[in-house]
C-alpha cells in the first residue's frame, strides 16, 4: 500500500518536466516533502490575496493556480498559470511579509503547504539543498524578467507572441500540424497576460491566423509556425533562453 502511494507521488512529480522537483535530487526533494502538510482547495477559491501576510509556500500536487496582480486602477494582470509540480511562493525577506499577488485556484487542487520558517531551518542545516533552492529561485526571477522584457521591448504583438510560445512550452501537445495548446483560454484571459484589451488580442490573433501562424479550433490555439512567433518577439535560441525560463 505504501509502495503504491509512493509510486503515485513519483508520477505526480514527473508529470511536469519544468517543475520545482527537477531542480533537486531525490534525497533533497524528500527533505522538502517532509515539511509539507496536505491541503485541498476548490476551484474558484484563493490560496491567498494580494496584501495578505506571507509566510507559506504551496507545492501543487494536482490542479492549476493562476497568479494575479492588481494595479491601483483596479486592472488585473495575470502573472502565471501554474500546474502540478510547480510551487507558489513569496520570499520572506524580513522587511515585507505580505503577498504581492493573489493566487486563484482554477481547478480542484491538492497541495503540500510549507511554513517559511521550517524551510529556513532546512536551508541552514543543508548547504547542498540551499544551493539548489537558490538556483530554482534564480530561474523564477529569470522567468519574470523575461516576460517584462518581451512586453517592454517588443510591444503588444511581441508580448502576445511570447505568451503563445510560453503556453506551448508549458501546455503544448505536439502533433503533425503543429502544437496544440491544451489549456483553454479566452481572448480576455490572454489579454490579461499582456496588459491590453480583449479587442486588441482579437485583432492580433486574427492577423496571425491570416498569416497561417496559428489556428483556433474548438476554442484552443494551434501553433502552426513557431518560428514566425519567435521572429515577432525576437526570441533568442536555446540555450540562451531554455524551456525552464521560457514558460508561462
Short mmCIF file of C-alpha atoms in Angstrom, two decimals:
data_model
loop_
_atom_site.label_atom_id
_atom_site.label_comp_id
_atom_site.label_asym_id
_atom_site.label_seq_id
_atom_site.Cartn_x
_atom_site.Cartn_y
_atom_site.Cartn_z
CA UNK A 1 0.00 0.00 0.00
CA UNK A 2 2.80 2.38 0.98
CA UNK A 3 4.74 1.48 -2.17
CA UNK A 4 1.69 2.22 -4.33
CA UNK A 5 1.26 5.64 -2.73
CA UNK A 6 4.94 6.40 -3.24
CA UNK A 7 4.70 5.39 -6.91
CA UNK A 8 1.71 7.70 -7.37
CA UNK A 9 3.70 10.53 -5.80
CA UNK A 10 6.56 9.95 -8.20
CA UNK A 11 4.17 10.06 -11.16
CA UNK A 12 2.89 13.46 -9.99
CA UNK A 13 6.45 14.71 -9.63
CA UNK A 14 7.45 13.70 -13.13
CA UNK A 15 4.35 14.95 -14.97
CA UNK A 16 5.81 18.47 -15.20
CA UNK A 17 9.38 18.35 -16.53
CA UNK A 18 9.77 22.08 -15.79
CA UNK A 19 8.53 21.86 -12.18
CA UNK A 20 10.45 22.56 -8.99
CA UNK A 21 11.01 18.84 -8.36
CA UNK A 22 13.53 18.60 -11.17
CA UNK A 23 15.86 21.15 -9.59
CA UNK A 24 16.61 18.79 -6.69
CA UNK A 25 17.99 15.31 -6.19
CA UNK A 26 15.59 12.65 -4.91
CA UNK A 27 17.05 12.91 -1.41
CA UNK A 28 16.82 16.70 -1.37
CA UNK A 29 13.21 16.73 -2.52
CA UNK A 30 12.27 14.16 0.14
CA UNK A 31 13.59 16.63 2.73
CA UNK A 32 11.28 19.28 1.28
CA UNK A 33 8.31 16.89 1.25
CA UNK A 34 8.83 16.11 4.91
CA UNK A 35 7.98 19.74 5.71
CA UNK A 36 4.66 19.65 3.82
CA UNK A 37 1.23 19.20 5.30
CA UNK A 38 -1.71 18.43 2.97
CA UNK A 39 -4.35 20.91 1.87
CA UNK A 40 -7.24 20.75 -0.59
CA UNK A 41 -8.59 23.77 -2.43
CA UNK A 42 -11.72 24.02 -4.54
CA UNK A 43 -11.93 25.73 -7.92
CA UNK A 44 -12.75 29.42 -7.53
CA UNK A 45 -11.16 29.70 -4.09
CA UNK A 46 -7.99 31.62 -3.26
CA UNK A 47 -4.87 30.36 -1.53
CA UNK A 48 -4.21 33.96 -0.53
CA UNK A 49 -4.99 37.52 -1.59
CA UNK A 50 -2.59 40.26 -2.57
CA UNK A 51 -1.60 42.16 0.58
CA UNK A 52 -2.20 39.24 2.98
CA UNK A 53 0.55 38.23 5.39
CA UNK A 54 3.05 35.92 3.71
CA UNK A 55 4.90 33.00 5.28
CA UNK A 56 3.81 29.85 3.41
CA UNK A 57 4.80 28.02 0.23
CA UNK A 58 2.35 25.83 -1.70
CA UNK A 59 3.50 22.85 -3.74
CA UNK A 60 0.91 21.79 -6.34
CA UNK A 61 0.37 18.03 -6.42
CA UNK A 62 -2.61 18.46 -8.77
CA UNK A 63 -4.76 21.22 -10.21
CA UNK A 64 -3.96 24.66 -11.60
CA UNK A 65 -3.44 28.02 -9.88
CA UNK A 66 -3.49 31.46 -11.50
CA UNK A 67 -1.26 34.20 -10.07
CA UNK A 68 -2.83 37.65 -10.45
CA UNK A 69 -1.55 41.15 -9.80
CA UNK A 70 -3.86 44.16 -9.45
CA UNK A 71 -3.00 47.74 -10.35
CA UNK A 72 -4.02 50.86 -8.46
CA UNK A 73 -6.66 51.45 -11.17
CA UNK A 74 -8.23 48.06 -10.46
CA UNK A 75 -6.95 46.29 -13.58
CA UNK A 76 -5.86 42.66 -13.21
CA UNK A 77 -2.64 41.35 -14.74
CA UNK A 78 -2.07 37.59 -15.00
CA UNK A 79 1.46 36.67 -13.95
CA UNK A 80 1.32 32.91 -14.47
CA UNK A 81 -0.81 29.77 -14.53
CA UNK A 82 0.90 27.07 -12.51
CA UNK A 83 0.28 23.33 -12.76
CA UNK A 84 1.12 20.14 -10.84
CA UNK A 85 4.79 20.15 -9.90
CA UNK A 86 5.03 23.94 -9.51
CA UNK A 87 5.47 25.95 -6.33
CA UNK A 88 3.50 29.04 -5.27
CA UNK A 89 5.61 31.22 -3.04
CA UNK A 90 6.59 34.71 -1.93
CA UNK A 91 10.06 35.09 -0.37
CA UNK A 92 10.18 36.22 3.23
CA UNK A 93 12.92 38.85 3.38
CA UNK A 94 12.45 40.13 6.91
CA UNK A 95 11.13 43.50 5.71
CA UNK A 96 7.98 42.93 3.65
CA UNK A 97 5.92 39.99 4.82
CA UNK A 98 2.94 40.38 2.50
CA UNK A 99 1.99 38.66 -0.74
CA UNK A 100 2.44 40.94 -3.77
CA UNK A 101 -0.09 38.97 -5.85
CA UNK A 102 -3.19 36.77 -5.43
CA UNK A 103 -3.35 33.01 -6.07
CA UNK A 104 -6.67 31.83 -7.55
CA UNK A 105 -7.43 28.10 -7.81
CA UNK A 106 -8.63 27.29 -11.34
CA UNK A 107 -9.12 23.54 -10.84
CA UNK A 108 -9.61 21.47 -7.66
CA UNK A 109 -6.12 21.25 -6.21
CA UNK A 110 -4.16 19.01 -3.88
CA UNK A 111 -1.33 20.91 -2.25
CA UNK A 112 1.57 20.47 0.12
CA UNK A 113 1.93 23.51 2.39
CA UNK A 114 5.31 24.54 3.82
CA UNK A 115 5.87 27.10 6.56
CA UNK A 116 8.62 29.52 5.52
CA UNK A 117 10.24 29.29 8.98
CA UNK A 118 10.51 25.50 8.58
CA UNK A 119 12.11 25.95 5.18
CA UNK A 120 14.65 28.39 6.65
CA UNK A 121 15.79 25.73 9.13
CA UNK A 122 16.23 23.25 6.27
CA UNK A 123 18.27 25.83 4.33
CA UNK A 124 20.53 26.46 7.34
CA UNK A 125 21.12 22.77 8.00
CA UNK A 126 21.75 21.53 4.46
CA UNK A 127 24.04 23.63 2.30
CA UNK A 128 23.57 21.40 -0.75
CA UNK A 129 19.82 21.91 -0.58
CA UNK A 130 20.26 25.67 -0.09
CA UNK A 131 22.36 25.92 -3.28
CA UNK A 132 19.73 24.05 -5.32
CA UNK A 133 16.96 26.18 -3.85
CA UNK A 134 18.86 29.35 -4.79
CA UNK A 135 19.25 28.00 -8.35
CA UNK A 136 15.49 27.46 -8.54
CA UNK A 137 14.80 30.98 -7.18
CA UNK A 138 17.12 32.42 -9.85
CA UNK A 139 15.14 30.63 -12.58
CA UNK A 140 11.85 32.01 -11.19
CA UNK A 141 13.25 35.54 -11.33
CA UNK A 142 14.53 34.98 -14.89
CA UNK A 143 11.05 33.88 -15.95
CA UNK A 144 9.53 37.11 -14.59
CA UNK A 145 12.28 39.31 -16.03
CA UNK A 146 11.98 37.75 -19.49
CA UNK A 147 8.21 38.32 -19.56
CA UNK A 148 8.61 42.02 -18.79
CA UNK A 149 11.47 42.24 -21.31
CA UNK A 150 9.22 40.97 -24.09
CA UNK A 151 6.40 43.31 -23.08
CA UNK A 152 8.55 46.43 -22.80
CA UNK A 153 10.88 45.92 -25.76
CA UNK A 154 8.61 44.40 -28.41
CA UNK A 155 5.20 45.90 -27.67
CA UNK A 156 1.87 44.10 -27.55
CA UNK A 157 2.48 41.89 -30.65
CA UNK A 158 5.80 40.73 -29.20
CA UNK A 159 4.24 40.13 -25.79
CA UNK A 160 1.42 38.07 -27.34
CA UNK A 161 3.87 36.03 -29.44
CA UNK A 162 5.99 35.44 -26.34
CA UNK A 163 2.92 34.38 -24.35
CA UNK A 164 1.90 31.88 -27.02
CA UNK A 165 5.41 30.40 -27.09
CA UNK A 166 5.42 30.10 -23.30
CA UNK A 167 1.99 28.45 -23.35
CA UNK A 168 3.29 26.00 -25.96
CA UNK A 169 6.26 25.12 -23.73
CA UNK A 170 4.08 24.71 -20.63
CA UNK A 171 0.86 23.23 -22.07
CA UNK A 172 1.71 22.32 -25.67
CA UNK A 173 0.93 18.96 -27.28
CA UNK A 174 2.97 18.34 -30.43
CA UNK A 175 1.14 16.96 -33.48
CA UNK A 176 1.63 16.56 -37.22
CA UNK A 177 0.30 20.04 -37.97
CA UNK A 178 1.99 21.89 -35.13
CA UNK A 179 1.47 22.42 -31.40
CA UNK A 180 -1.93 22.37 -29.73
CA UNK A 181 -2.16 24.37 -26.51
CA UNK A 182 -4.20 22.15 -24.20
CA UNK A 183 -5.03 24.98 -21.80
CA UNK A 184 -8.24 26.68 -22.99
CA UNK A 185 -8.09 30.47 -22.61
CA UNK A 186 -10.47 33.20 -23.70
CA UNK A 187 -9.17 36.25 -25.54
CA UNK A 188 -9.89 38.29 -22.42
CA UNK A 189 -7.69 35.93 -20.38
CA UNK A 190 -4.91 36.21 -22.96
CA UNK A 191 -5.26 40.00 -22.76
CA UNK A 192 -4.63 39.86 -19.00
CA UNK A 193 -1.22 38.28 -19.65
CA UNK A 194 0.00 41.26 -21.66
CA UNK A 195 -1.94 44.15 -20.14
CA UNK A 196 -4.13 45.01 -23.12
CA UNK A 197 -7.77 44.81 -24.17
CA UNK A 198 -9.69 41.81 -25.46
CA UNK A 199 -10.33 43.70 -28.72
CA UNK A 200 -6.59 44.18 -29.28
CA UNK A 201 -5.97 40.47 -28.75
CA UNK A 202 -8.80 39.64 -31.17
CA UNK A 203 -7.16 41.75 -33.89
CA UNK A 204 -3.68 40.31 -33.29
CA UNK A 205 -4.92 36.71 -33.25
CA UNK A 206 -6.89 37.27 -36.46
CA UNK A 207 -3.75 38.68 -38.05
CA UNK A 208 -1.74 35.62 -37.01
CA UNK A 209 -4.47 33.34 -38.38
CA UNK A 210 -4.48 35.13 -41.75
CA UNK A 211 -0.70 34.72 -41.94
CA UNK A 212 -1.01 30.98 -41.23
CA UNK A 213 0.97 31.27 -37.99
CA UNK A 214 -1.81 29.93 -35.75
CA UNK A 215 -5.26 28.41 -35.96
CA UNK A 216 -8.07 28.24 -33.40
CA UNK A 217 -10.08 25.02 -33.23
CA UNK A 218 -12.83 24.37 -30.71
CA UNK A 219 -11.59 27.25 -28.59
CA UNK A 220 -7.98 26.04 -28.42
CA UNK A 221 -4.99 27.63 -30.10
CA UNK A 222 -2.88 25.58 -32.51
CA UNK A 223 0.55 26.97 -33.35
CA UNK A 224 1.33 26.15 -36.97
CA UNK A 225 4.51 28.21 -37.39
CA UNK A 226 6.53 28.53 -34.19
CA UNK A 227 9.44 30.24 -35.96
CA UNK A 228 7.15 33.07 -37.08
CA UNK A 229 6.19 33.75 -33.45
CA UNK A 230 9.86 33.69 -32.46
CA UNK A 231 10.67 36.32 -35.07
CA UNK A 232 7.95 38.64 -33.76
CA UNK A 233 9.35 38.69 -30.22
CA UNK A 234 13.00 38.21 -31.30
CA UNK A 235 13.03 35.01 -29.27
CA UNK A 236 16.65 34.01 -28.50
CA UNK A 237 17.66 30.47 -29.39
CA UNK A 238 18.43 27.86 -26.75
CA UNK A 239 20.49 27.62 -24.60
CA UNK A 240 20.24 31.41 -24.19
CA UNK A 241 16.59 31.00 -23.22
CA UNK A 242 15.93 27.41 -22.09
CA UNK A 243 12.44 25.98 -21.61
CA UNK A 244 12.86 26.29 -17.83
CA UNK A 245 12.75 30.07 -18.39
CA UNK A 246 10.51 30.27 -21.48
CA UNK A 247 7.33 29.12 -19.77
CA UNK A 248 4.09 30.69 -18.67
#
